Coordinates of C-alpha atoms and ligand atoms in Angstrom, one line a residue:
X121 CA 137.0 -33.3 73.3
X122 CA 135.5 -31.2 70.5
X123 CA 132.9 -28.8 71.7
X124 CA 131.1 -25.7 70.6
X125 CA 132.8 -22.3 71.0
X126 CA 131.2 -18.9 71.4
X127 CA 129.5 -16.9 74.1
X128 CA 126.2 -17.2 75.9
X129 CA 123.9 -14.4 75.0
X130 CA 121.2 -13.7 77.5
X131 CA 118.2 -11.6 76.4
X132 CA 115.7 -10.4 79.0
X133 CA 112.8 -9.6 76.7
X134 CA 110.9 -7.9 79.7
X135 CA 113.6 -5.4 80.5
X136 CA 115.0 -5.5 76.9
X137 CA 118.5 -5.9 78.3
X138 CA 121.2 -8.3 77.1
X139 CA 124.3 -9.8 78.6
X140 CA 127.1 -11.8 77.1
X141 CA 128.9 -14.4 79.2
X142 CA 131.9 -16.7 78.5
X143 CA 130.9 -20.3 79.1
X144 CA 134.0 -22.1 77.8
X145 CA 134.3 -24.4 80.9
X146 CA 130.7 -25.5 80.7
X147 CA 131.0 -26.2 77.0
X148 CA 134.0 -28.4 77.6
X149 CA 131.9 -30.5 79.9
X150 CA 128.6 -30.4 77.9
X151 CA 129.7 -30.1 74.2
X152 CA 126.9 -27.8 73.0
X153 CA 123.2 -28.1 72.0
X154 CA 121.1 -30.1 74.4
X155 CA 124.0 -30.6 76.8
X156 CA 125.0 -27.0 77.4
X157 CA 121.3 -25.9 77.3
X158 CA 120.3 -28.5 79.9
X159 CA 123.2 -27.5 82.2
X160 CA 122.1 -23.8 81.9
X161 CA 118.4 -24.6 82.3
X162 CA 119.1 -26.7 85.4
X163 CA 121.1 -24.0 87.0
X164 CA 119.1 -21.0 86.0
X165 CA 115.4 -21.9 85.9
X166 CA 113.9 -21.8 89.4
X167 CA 113.0 -25.4 90.5
X168 CA 109.4 -24.1 91.2
X169 CA 109.1 -22.1 88.0
X170 CA 105.8 -21.9 86.1
X171 CA 106.6 -23.1 82.5
X172 CA 104.5 -20.3 81.2
X173 CA 105.8 -17.7 83.6
X174 CA 108.4 -15.0 82.9
X175 CA 110.9 -17.0 85.2
X176 CA 111.1 -19.8 82.7
X177 CA 114.0 -19.6 80.2
X178 CA 114.4 -21.0 76.7
X179 CA 117.7 -21.8 75.0
X180 CA 118.7 -22.0 71.4
X181 CA 122.0 -23.7 70.9
X182 CA 124.2 -25.1 68.2
X183 CA 127.0 -27.7 68.6
X184 CA 130.5 -27.7 67.2
X185 CA 129.7 -29.6 64.0
X186 CA 127.4 -26.8 62.8
X187 CA 130.6 -25.1 61.8
X188 CA 131.5 -28.0 59.5
X189 CA 130.5 -29.0 56.0
X190 CA 129.5 -32.5 57.1
X191 CA 126.1 -34.1 56.3
X192 CA 123.7 -34.7 59.2
X193 CA 124.6 -31.5 60.9
X194 CA 121.9 -29.1 59.6
X195 CA 120.1 -29.0 62.9
X196 CA 119.6 -26.8 66.0
X197 CA 118.6 -27.5 69.6
X198 CA 116.0 -25.7 71.7
X199 CA 115.5 -26.4 75.4
X200 CA 113.2 -25.1 78.1
X201 CA 110.9 -26.1 81.0
X202 CA 108.1 -27.8 79.1
X203 CA 104.5 -26.7 79.6
X204 CA 103.4 -30.2 78.4
X205 CA 105.7 -32.4 80.5
X206 CA 106.6 -30.0 83.3
X207 CA 110.3 -31.1 83.0
X208 CA 113.4 -29.8 81.2
X209 CA 112.8 -30.8 77.6
X210 CA 115.0 -30.4 74.4
X211 CA 113.8 -30.6 70.9
X212 CA 115.7 -30.2 67.7
X213 CA 114.8 -28.9 64.2
X214 CA 116.4 -29.1 60.8
X215 CA 116.3 -26.6 58.0
X216 CA 119.0 -23.9 57.4
X217 CA 118.9 -22.0 60.7
X218 CA 122.0 -23.5 62.2
X219 CA 124.6 -21.7 60.0
X220 CA 122.9 -18.3 60.4
X221 CA 122.8 -18.9 64.2
X222 CA 126.5 -19.8 64.4
X223 CA 127.3 -16.7 62.3
X224 CA 126.2 -14.5 65.2
X225 CA 129.2 -15.7 67.2
X226 CA 127.2 -17.1 70.0
X227 CA 127.0 -20.8 71.0
X228 CA 123.8 -20.3 73.1
X229 CA 121.1 -17.7 73.2
X230 CA 119.0 -17.6 76.3
X231 CA 115.6 -15.8 76.5
X232 CA 114.1 -14.8 79.9
X233 CA 111.4 -12.5 81.2
X234 CA 108.3 -11.6 79.3
X235 CA 107.5 -8.6 77.1
X236 CA 104.4 -6.6 77.5
X237 CA 104.2 -6.1 73.7
X238 CA 104.5 -8.6 70.9
X239 CA 108.2 -8.7 69.9
X240 CA 110.5 -9.7 67.1
X241 CA 114.1 -10.1 68.5
X242 CA 116.9 -9.7 65.9
X243 CA 120.3 -11.2 66.8
X244 CA 123.2 -10.4 64.5
X245 CA 127.0 -10.4 64.9
X246 CA 126.7 -6.6 65.4
X247 CA 124.2 -6.6 68.2
X248 CA 120.5 -7.1 69.3
X249 CA 117.4 -5.2 68.2
X250 CA 114.0 -5.4 69.7
X251 CA 111.1 -4.6 67.3
X252 CA 107.5 -4.3 68.4
X253 CA 105.3 -6.3 66.0
X254 CA 101.8 -5.9 67.4
X255 CA 100.4 -6.0 63.8
X256 CA 101.6 -9.6 63.6
X257 CA 99.3 -10.8 66.4
X258 CA 97.6 -14.0 65.3
X259 CA 99.7 -14.2 62.2
X260 CA 100.6 -17.7 60.8
X261 CA 104.2 -18.8 60.4
X262 CA 104.4 -18.0 56.7
X263 CA 102.8 -14.6 57.2
X264 CA 105.5 -13.7 59.7
X265 CA 108.2 -14.8 57.2
X266 CA 106.7 -12.7 54.5
X267 CA 106.5 -9.6 56.8
X268 CA 110.1 -10.1 58.0
X269 CA 111.2 -10.5 54.4
X270 CA 109.5 -7.3 53.4
X271 CA 110.7 -5.3 56.4
X272 CA 114.3 -6.6 56.7
X273 CA 115.1 -8.9 53.8
X274 CA 115.1 -11.9 56.3
X275 CA 114.4 -15.4 54.9
X276 CA 112.7 -18.3 56.6
X277 CA 116.1 -19.8 57.2
X278 CA 117.0 -16.8 59.5
X279 CA 113.9 -17.2 61.7
X280 CA 112.4 -19.0 64.6
X281 CA 108.7 -18.2 64.7
X282 CA 105.5 -19.1 66.5
X283 CA 102.0 -19.1 65.0
X284 CA 98.7 -18.4 66.8
X285 CA 99.1 -21.7 68.8
X286 CA 102.3 -20.4 70.5
X287 CA 100.7 -17.0 71.2
X288 CA 97.7 -18.8 72.8
X289 CA 100.0 -21.0 74.8
X290 CA 98.8 -24.3 73.4
X291 CA 100.8 -26.8 75.5
X292 CA 102.1 -28.5 72.4
X293 CA 102.8 -25.4 70.3
X294 CA 106.0 -25.7 68.3
X295 CA 108.6 -23.1 67.4
X296 CA 109.1 -23.2 63.6
X297 CA 112.0 -22.5 61.4
X298 CA 112.3 -22.5 57.6
X299 CA 108.5 -22.3 57.7
X300 CA 108.1 -26.1 57.9
X301 CA 110.7 -27.5 60.2
X302 CA 109.6 -27.7 63.9
X303 CA 111.1 -27.7 67.3
X304 CA 108.1 -29.9 67.8
X305 CA 107.6 -31.8 70.9
X306 CA 106.8 -30.4 74.4
X307 CA 105.4 -27.0 73.7
X308 CA 108.5 -24.9 73.4
X309 CA 106.5 -22.5 71.1
X310 CA 104.2 -21.9 74.0
X311 CA 107.1 -20.6 76.1
X312 CA 108.0 -18.1 73.4
X313 CA 104.3 -17.2 73.4
X314 CA 104.3 -16.7 77.1
X315 CA 107.2 -14.3 76.7
X316 CA 105.3 -12.4 73.9
X317 CA 108.1 -13.2 71.4
X318 CA 106.7 -13.8 67.9
X319 CA 109.9 -14.4 66.2
X320 CA 113.7 -14.4 66.7
X321 CA 116.0 -13.8 63.7
X322 CA 119.7 -14.8 63.4
X323 CA 122.2 -13.5 60.9
X324 CA 125.9 -12.8 60.8
X325 CA 129.2 -13.8 59.5
X326 CA 131.2 -14.1 62.7
X327 CA 131.4 -17.8 63.5
X328 CA 134.0 -18.4 66.2
X329 CA 137.3 -20.1 65.3
X330 CA 137.2 -23.9 65.8
X331 CA 139.7 -26.5 65.0
X332 CA 138.1 -29.8 64.0
X333 CA 140.0 -33.1 64.6
X334 CA 140.0 -35.6 61.7
X335 CA 138.4 -33.6 59.0
X336 CA 138.9 -36.5 56.6
X337 CA 136.2 -38.4 58.7
X338 CA 133.8 -35.6 58.0
X339 CA 134.5 -35.9 54.3
X340 CA 133.9 -39.6 54.5
X341 CA 130.6 -39.2 56.3
X342 CA 129.5 -36.7 53.7
X343 CA 130.5 -39.0 50.8
X344 CA 128.6 -41.9 52.3
X345 CA 125.5 -39.7 52.8
X346 CA 125.7 -38.6 49.1
X347 CA 126.1 -42.0 47.7
X348 CA 123.7 -44.1 49.9
X349 CA 120.7 -45.8 48.3
X350 CA 118.9 -45.9 51.6
X351 CA 115.1 -45.9 51.3
X352 CA 115.0 -42.9 53.6
X353 CA 116.3 -40.8 50.7
X354 CA 113.2 -41.6 48.7
X355 CA 110.5 -41.9 51.4
X356 CA 112.0 -40.3 54.5
X357 CA 110.6 -42.0 57.6
X358 CA 107.3 -42.9 55.8
X359 CA 108.4 -46.3 54.6
X360 CA 107.9 -47.4 58.3
X361 CA 104.1 -47.0 58.0
X362 CA 103.7 -50.3 56.1
X363 CA 106.4 -52.1 57.9
X364 CA 105.0 -51.4 61.4
X365 CA 101.5 -52.0 60.2
X366 CA 102.5 -55.5 59.0
X367 CA 104.1 -56.1 62.3
X368 CA 100.9 -55.2 64.2
X369 CA 102.6 -52.2 65.6
X370 CA 100.9 -49.1 64.1
X371 CA 98.8 -47.4 66.7
X372 CA 95.3 -46.9 65.2
X373 CA 91.9 -45.6 66.4
X374 CA 93.4 -43.8 69.5
X375 CA 95.7 -46.7 70.4
X376 CA 92.8 -49.3 70.6
X377 CA 94.1 -51.1 67.5
X378 CA 97.7 -51.8 66.2
X379 CA 97.0 -52.1 62.5
X380 CA 95.0 -50.1 60.0
X381 CA 92.9 -51.4 57.2
X382 CA 93.5 -48.3 55.1
X383 CA 97.2 -48.4 55.4
X384 CA 97.9 -48.8 51.7
X385 CA 96.4 -45.3 51.1
X386 CA 98.7 -43.6 53.5
X387 CA 102.0 -45.6 53.4
X388 CA 105.4 -44.5 52.1
X389 CA 104.6 -45.4 48.5
X390 CA 101.7 -42.9 48.5
X391 CA 103.9 -40.2 50.0
X392 CA 106.6 -40.9 47.4
X393 CA 104.0 -40.5 44.6
X394 CA 103.3 -37.0 45.9
X395 CA 107.0 -36.1 46.3
X396 CA 107.9 -33.6 43.6
X397 CA 111.5 -32.7 44.3
X398 CA 114.5 -33.4 46.6
X399 CA 115.0 -31.4 49.8
X400 CA 117.5 -31.3 52.7
X401 CA 118.8 -29.4 55.6
X402 CA 122.0 -27.2 55.6
X403 CA 124.9 -29.0 53.9
X404 CA 123.2 -32.5 54.1
X405 CA 123.7 -34.7 51.1
X406 CA 121.4 -37.4 52.5
X407 CA 118.5 -35.1 51.6
X408 CA 115.7 -37.1 53.1
X409 CA 113.0 -34.4 53.3
X410 CA 109.7 -34.7 51.5
X411 CA 108.2 -31.8 49.6
X412 CA 104.9 -33.1 48.4
X413 CA 102.2 -31.9 46.0
X414 CA 98.7 -33.1 45.2
X415 CA 98.6 -32.7 41.4
X416 CA 94.8 -32.7 41.3
X417 CA 94.5 -29.6 43.4
X418 CA 98.0 -28.1 43.3
X419 CA 98.2 -28.3 47.1
X420 CA 101.8 -28.4 48.4
X421 CA 103.4 -29.1 51.8
X422 CA 106.4 -30.8 53.3
X423 CA 105.8 -34.3 54.5
X424 CA 103.9 -35.7 56.3
X425 CA 106.5 -37.8 58.1
X426 CA 105.8 -41.2 59.6
X427 CA 104.8 -40.0 63.0
X428 CA 102.3 -37.5 61.5
X429 CA 100.8 -40.2 59.4
X430 CA 100.2 -42.3 62.6
X431 CA 98.7 -39.4 64.6
X432 CA 96.5 -37.8 61.8
X433 CA 96.1 -41.0 59.8
X434 CA 95.8 -44.4 61.5
X435 CA 95.2 -43.1 65.0
X436 CA 92.5 -40.8 63.7
X437 CA 91.0 -43.3 61.3
X438 CA 91.9 -41.3 58.2
X439 CA 92.9 -43.2 55.0
X440 CA 93.6 -40.4 52.5
X441 CA 97.2 -39.1 52.3
X442 CA 96.0 -35.7 50.9
X443 CA 93.8 -35.2 54.0
X444 CA 96.9 -36.0 56.2
X445 CA 99.0 -33.6 54.1
X446 CA 96.5 -30.8 54.8
X447 CA 96.5 -31.6 58.6
X448 CA 100.3 -31.5 58.5
X449 CA 100.3 -28.2 56.7
X450 CA 97.8 -26.6 59.0
X451 CA 99.9 -27.6 62.0
X452 CA 103.0 -26.1 60.4
X453 CA 101.3 -22.8 59.6
X454 CA 99.6 -22.5 63.0
X455 CA 102.7 -23.7 64.8
X456 CA 101.8 -27.0 66.5
X457 CA 103.5 -30.4 67.0
X458 CA 101.8 -32.7 64.5
X459 CA 102.2 -35.8 66.8
X460 CA 100.6 -34.2 69.9
X461 CA 97.9 -32.3 67.9
X462 CA 97.0 -35.5 65.9
X463 CA 96.9 -37.7 69.0
X464 CA 94.9 -35.2 71.0
X465 CA 92.4 -34.9 68.2
X466 CA 92.3 -38.7 68.0
X467 CA 91.4 -38.7 71.7
X468 CA 88.5 -36.4 71.0
X469 CA 87.4 -38.5 68.0
X470 CA 87.4 -41.6 70.3
X471 CA 85.2 -39.7 72.8
X472 CA 82.7 -38.7 70.1
X473 CA 83.0 -41.9 68.0
X474 CA 83.9 -39.7 65.0
X475 CA 87.0 -41.5 63.7
X476 CA 87.7 -40.6 60.0
X477 CA 85.7 -37.3 60.1
X478 CA 88.2 -35.2 58.2
X479 CA 86.2 -32.0 58.1
X480 CA 85.9 -32.2 61.9
X481 CA 89.7 -32.9 62.2
X482 CA 90.6 -29.8 60.2
X483 CA 88.1 -27.7 62.2
X484 CA 89.6 -29.0 65.5
X485 CA 93.2 -28.1 64.3
X486 CA 92.0 -24.4 63.9
X487 CA 90.1 -24.4 67.1
X488 CA 93.0 -25.8 69.2
X489 CA 95.4 -23.2 67.8
X490 CA 93.0 -20.4 68.7
X491 CA 91.7 -22.1 71.9
X492 CA 88.1 -21.8 70.6
X493 CA 85.3 -23.9 72.1
X494 CA 86.4 -27.5 72.6
X495 CA 89.8 -26.4 71.3
X496 CA 90.5 -24.7 74.6
X497 CA 90.4 -28.1 76.4
X498 CA 92.3 -30.0 73.7
X499 CA 95.0 -27.3 73.7
X500 CA 95.9 -28.6 77.2
X501 CA 97.0 -32.0 75.8
X502 CA 95.7 -35.5 76.5
X503 CA 97.2 -35.7 80.0
X504 CA 95.1 -32.8 81.2
X505 CA 92.1 -33.3 79.0
X506 CA 91.5 -37.1 79.0
X507 CA 89.2 -37.2 82.1
X508 CA 86.8 -34.6 80.7
X509 CA 86.9 -36.5 77.4
X510 CA 86.2 -39.8 79.1
X511 CA 89.1 -41.6 77.3
X512 CA 92.2 -43.4 78.5
X513 CA 95.3 -41.3 79.3
X514 CA 97.8 -42.3 76.6
X515 CA 100.7 -40.2 77.9
X516 CA 103.8 -40.6 80.1
X517 CA 104.6 -37.5 82.1
X518 CA 102.1 -35.6 80.0
X519 CA 103.8 -36.5 76.7
X520 CA 101.6 -38.4 74.3
X521 CA 102.9 -41.5 72.6
X522 CA 105.0 -41.7 69.5
X523 CA 104.1 -44.4 66.9
X524 CA 106.7 -47.0 67.8
X525 CA 104.5 -49.3 70.0
X526 CA 106.0 -50.3 73.3
X527 CA 103.4 -53.1 73.5
X528 CA 105.3 -54.8 70.7
X529 CA 108.9 -53.5 71.2
X530 CA 109.0 -53.9 74.9
X531 CA 112.4 -52.3 75.5
X532 CA 111.0 -49.2 73.8
X533 CA 108.1 -49.5 76.3
X534 CA 110.5 -49.5 79.2
X535 CA 112.2 -46.4 77.6
X536 CA 108.9 -44.6 77.4
X537 CA 108.3 -45.3 81.1
X538 CA 111.6 -44.0 82.5
X539 CA 112.5 -41.3 79.9
X540 CA 112.7 -37.8 81.3
X541 CA 110.6 -36.4 78.4
X542 CA 108.0 -39.2 78.6
X543 CA 106.6 -41.2 75.7
X544 CA 108.8 -39.9 73.0
X545 CA 110.7 -42.2 70.7
X546 CA 113.8 -39.9 70.1
X547 CA 115.0 -40.1 73.7
X548 CA 116.5 -43.5 73.4
X549 CA 115.4 -44.9 70.0
X550 CA 115.7 -48.3 71.5
X551 CA 113.1 -49.6 69.1
X552 CA 115.7 -49.6 66.3
X553 CA 117.9 -52.5 67.7
X554 CA 114.6 -54.2 68.6
X555 CA 113.2 -53.9 65.0
X556 CA 116.5 -55.0 63.6
X557 CA 116.8 -58.1 65.9
X558 CA 120.0 -56.8 67.4
X559 CA 118.2 -57.4 70.7
X560 CA 115.0 -59.3 71.1
X561 CA 111.8 -57.2 71.0
X562 CA 110.3 -59.4 73.7
X563 CA 110.6 -58.6 77.4
X564 CA 112.3 -55.9 79.4
X565 CA 114.6 -57.9 81.7
X566 CA 118.3 -57.3 81.1
X567 CA 117.7 -54.3 78.9
X568 CA 118.6 -51.6 81.4
X569 CA 122.3 -51.3 80.3
X570 CA 121.5 -51.1 76.6
X571 CA 118.8 -48.6 77.3
X572 CA 121.2 -46.4 79.3
X573 CA 123.8 -46.6 76.5
X574 CA 121.2 -45.5 74.0
X575 CA 119.9 -42.6 76.2
X576 CA 123.4 -41.4 76.8
X577 CA 124.5 -41.7 73.2
X578 CA 121.4 -39.8 72.1
X579 CA 122.1 -37.0 74.6
X580 CA 125.5 -36.7 72.9
X581 CA 123.8 -36.8 69.5
X582 CA 121.7 -33.8 70.6
X583 CA 124.5 -32.0 72.3
X584 CA 126.6 -32.3 69.1
X585 CA 123.5 -31.5 67.4
X586 CA 123.7 -34.4 65.0
X587 CA 120.7 -35.8 63.0
X588 CA 119.4 -39.2 64.1
X589 CA 119.4 -40.4 60.5
X590 CA 123.2 -40.4 60.5
X591 CA 123.4 -42.7 63.5
X592 CA 123.6 -46.4 62.9
X593 CA 124.1 -45.8 59.2
X594 CA 127.3 -43.8 58.9
X595 CA 128.1 -42.3 62.4
X596 CA 129.0 -45.4 64.5
X597 CA 131.1 -45.5 67.7
X598 CA 134.5 -45.1 66.0
X599 CA 133.2 -42.2 63.9
X600 CA 132.0 -40.5 67.1
X601 CA 135.5 -41.0 68.5
X602 CA 137.2 -39.6 65.5
X603 CA 134.8 -36.6 65.1
X604 CA 135.2 -35.6 68.8
X605 CA 138.9 -36.7 69.3
X606 CA 138.1 -38.7 72.4
X607 CA 137.0 -42.1 73.7
X608 CA 133.4 -43.2 73.2
X609 CA 133.1 -43.8 77.0
X610 CA 134.0 -40.2 77.6
X611 CA 131.2 -39.1 75.3
X612 CA 128.7 -41.4 77.0
X613 CA 129.7 -39.8 80.3
X614 CA 128.6 -36.4 78.9
X615 CA 125.3 -38.0 77.9
X616 CA 124.9 -39.4 81.4
X617 CA 125.4 -36.0 82.9
X618 CA 122.7 -34.5 80.8
X619 CA 120.2 -37.3 81.7
X620 CA 121.0 -36.9 85.4
X621 CA 120.6 -33.1 85.3
X622 CA 117.1 -33.5 83.6
X623 CA 116.1 -36.0 86.2
X624 CA 117.5 -34.1 89.1
X625 CA 115.5 -31.0 88.1
X626 CA 112.4 -33.2 87.8
X627 CA 113.0 -34.6 91.2
X628 CA 113.1 -31.1 92.7
X629 CA 109.6 -30.6 91.2
X630 CA 108.3 -33.7 92.9
X631 CA 108.9 -36.3 90.2
X632 CA 109.8 -39.8 91.3
X633 CA 109.2 -43.4 90.5
X634 CA 105.4 -42.9 90.6
X635 CA 105.8 -40.9 87.3
X636 CA 107.6 -43.8 85.5
X637 CA 104.4 -45.5 84.5
X638 CA 102.8 -46.9 81.3
X639 CA 99.1 -47.1 80.5
X640 CA 99.6 -50.8 79.5
X641 CA 101.4 -53.9 80.8
X642 CA 104.6 -55.3 79.5
X643 CA 106.7 -58.1 81.0
X644 CA 108.6 -57.4 84.2
X645 CA 108.3 -53.7 83.9
X646 CA 108.6 -52.9 87.6
X647 CA 111.7 -55.0 88.1
X648 CA 113.3 -53.7 84.9
X649 CA 112.7 -50.1 86.1
X650 CA 114.5 -51.0 89.3
X651 CA 117.4 -52.5 87.2
X652 CA 117.5 -49.2 85.3
X653 CA 117.6 -47.1 88.5
X654 CA 120.4 -49.2 89.9
X655 CA 122.4 -49.0 86.7
X656 CA 122.0 -45.2 86.7
X657 CA 123.0 -44.9 90.3
X658 CA 119.5 -43.6 91.3
X659 CA 117.5 -44.5 94.4
X660 CA 114.7 -47.1 94.4
X661 CA 112.3 -44.2 94.2
X662 CA 113.9 -42.9 91.0
X663 CA 115.7 -40.0 92.6
X664 CA 119.2 -38.7 91.6
X665 CA 121.6 -38.6 94.5
X666 CA 123.1 -35.2 94.9
X667 CA 126.7 -36.4 94.3
X668 CA 125.8 -37.3 90.7
X669 CA 125.1 -33.7 89.9
X670 CA 126.8 -31.5 92.5
X671 CA 130.2 -31.6 90.8
X672 CA 128.8 -29.7 87.8
X673 CA 125.4 -28.2 88.8
X674 CA 123.4 -26.4 91.4
X675 CA 122.5 -28.7 94.3
X676 CA 118.9 -29.4 95.4
X677 CA 118.9 -27.1 98.4
X678 CA 120.7 -24.1 96.9
Ligands
LIG756 S1 119.2 -36.7 57.2 FE1 117.4 -35.5 56.5 S2 116.6 -34.6 58.5 FE2 118.7 -35.2 58.8 S3 120.0 -33.4 58.4 FE3 119.9 -34.6 56.5 S4 118.2 -33.8 55.3 FE4 117.9 -33.1 57.5

């Protein structure tokens, strides 16, 4: 099976020591990206670790296809113990980092410990350098890029950076690369902040040797990406705004409504009008990114994407696309997940009956990033703040909801309930076959097997580190088999290992069936959760039996 090659580089930012380890056997079993990072996180982070303590570890990892010239591979994976969900969580970001990362010769870089001074860590194929950057305290993401460019000639595509939100340990702080691409969900930027790491740079020209099976398939995928007339290539994900609104499935006014009267001012057509050029990630000919400009003011940003339009638009009662562009841009500069930041602000707007107050929204974005006033409470996220705000808790396992509404696509609702990272749509993407009528959107019974297939496949997607937008369009089962030189079932088995390890770690932290809950009712949820546990081989209480992980991981009582 194709897998990443290259060493594990461990960097203790407290002691400023490094260690290089060979992990070929682990890579064979876990491919790369989320898979290898989950394996290492499970085995190396103490089960009782504080997500914001020095004992937490954070992993950056590529997969094997980041050494190819195939579209849909311009991405990188980041994994850690999430300060938002309290579980092992992986997030991936696009941009141009992946090729610079692979050029260092490492397949995984692990950060542990905590520095007593604000640091930049420079990783190249020639070694590691630690640089004290106290003058960058409080700097925004673009300010860090500018400084690193002046000092070292580094570009945004070399960097993983946090803004003030990460430094202030906002629980949904993102780590940014290429200035505007985010390792967004789950607060991985706050982990870097807790370690006093302002940025990490990657540069080198020493990618390990790797023989790819079936390179003609890669060419075919690339050709199809370049010639597709898919609407994603014009509007990115934003065409979904109108489609979901028309299907009464666009969360609005802090989830109290499911359609938005101002939708035509914030839909994909409005975003396309603002788009002023094409943009992509490394080597990707699909080029779905959305650089936007407001001609009236000259204001420019990238995006917003669909989920950001939900969180800062319909869910916050805002019907002006330029206002949402500004919220999006502020989050990128300050280093925060746009979905969680927008949803958390929507919770505050609900508590104050202030939906649509754009001035207040932009003020809150700043206050959250700097933990000023009410921003200090909101920086904790909805799960920890909702009681004080007096609003319903629209989260699962601390993760606030993505736009795809489980009250309408019930299988996706089941997915939100059981997913190890909570109410995030990318974990299973089961809403896609439900939208497309491949399976009925109605009900949850009998969906456990297809949900598990989707979760396992997506764990492989993230281990390979492939872009979701290639799946279901170009990268189908037989393409997976050709790319990896193995049976699809073998790949799904890798995905199952990853999901089991995440769950096993959560179990050791006290997580069980009581955490697999939704804030709303959908048909037969309880019995479908039991079907899911049984099909996974878990207990009725949602626990992973030791024999599902002991072959390849630390056992519970180690
Ligand atoms: S499809 Fe879009 S998001 Fe995915 S790698 Fe290509 S340009 Fe990046």
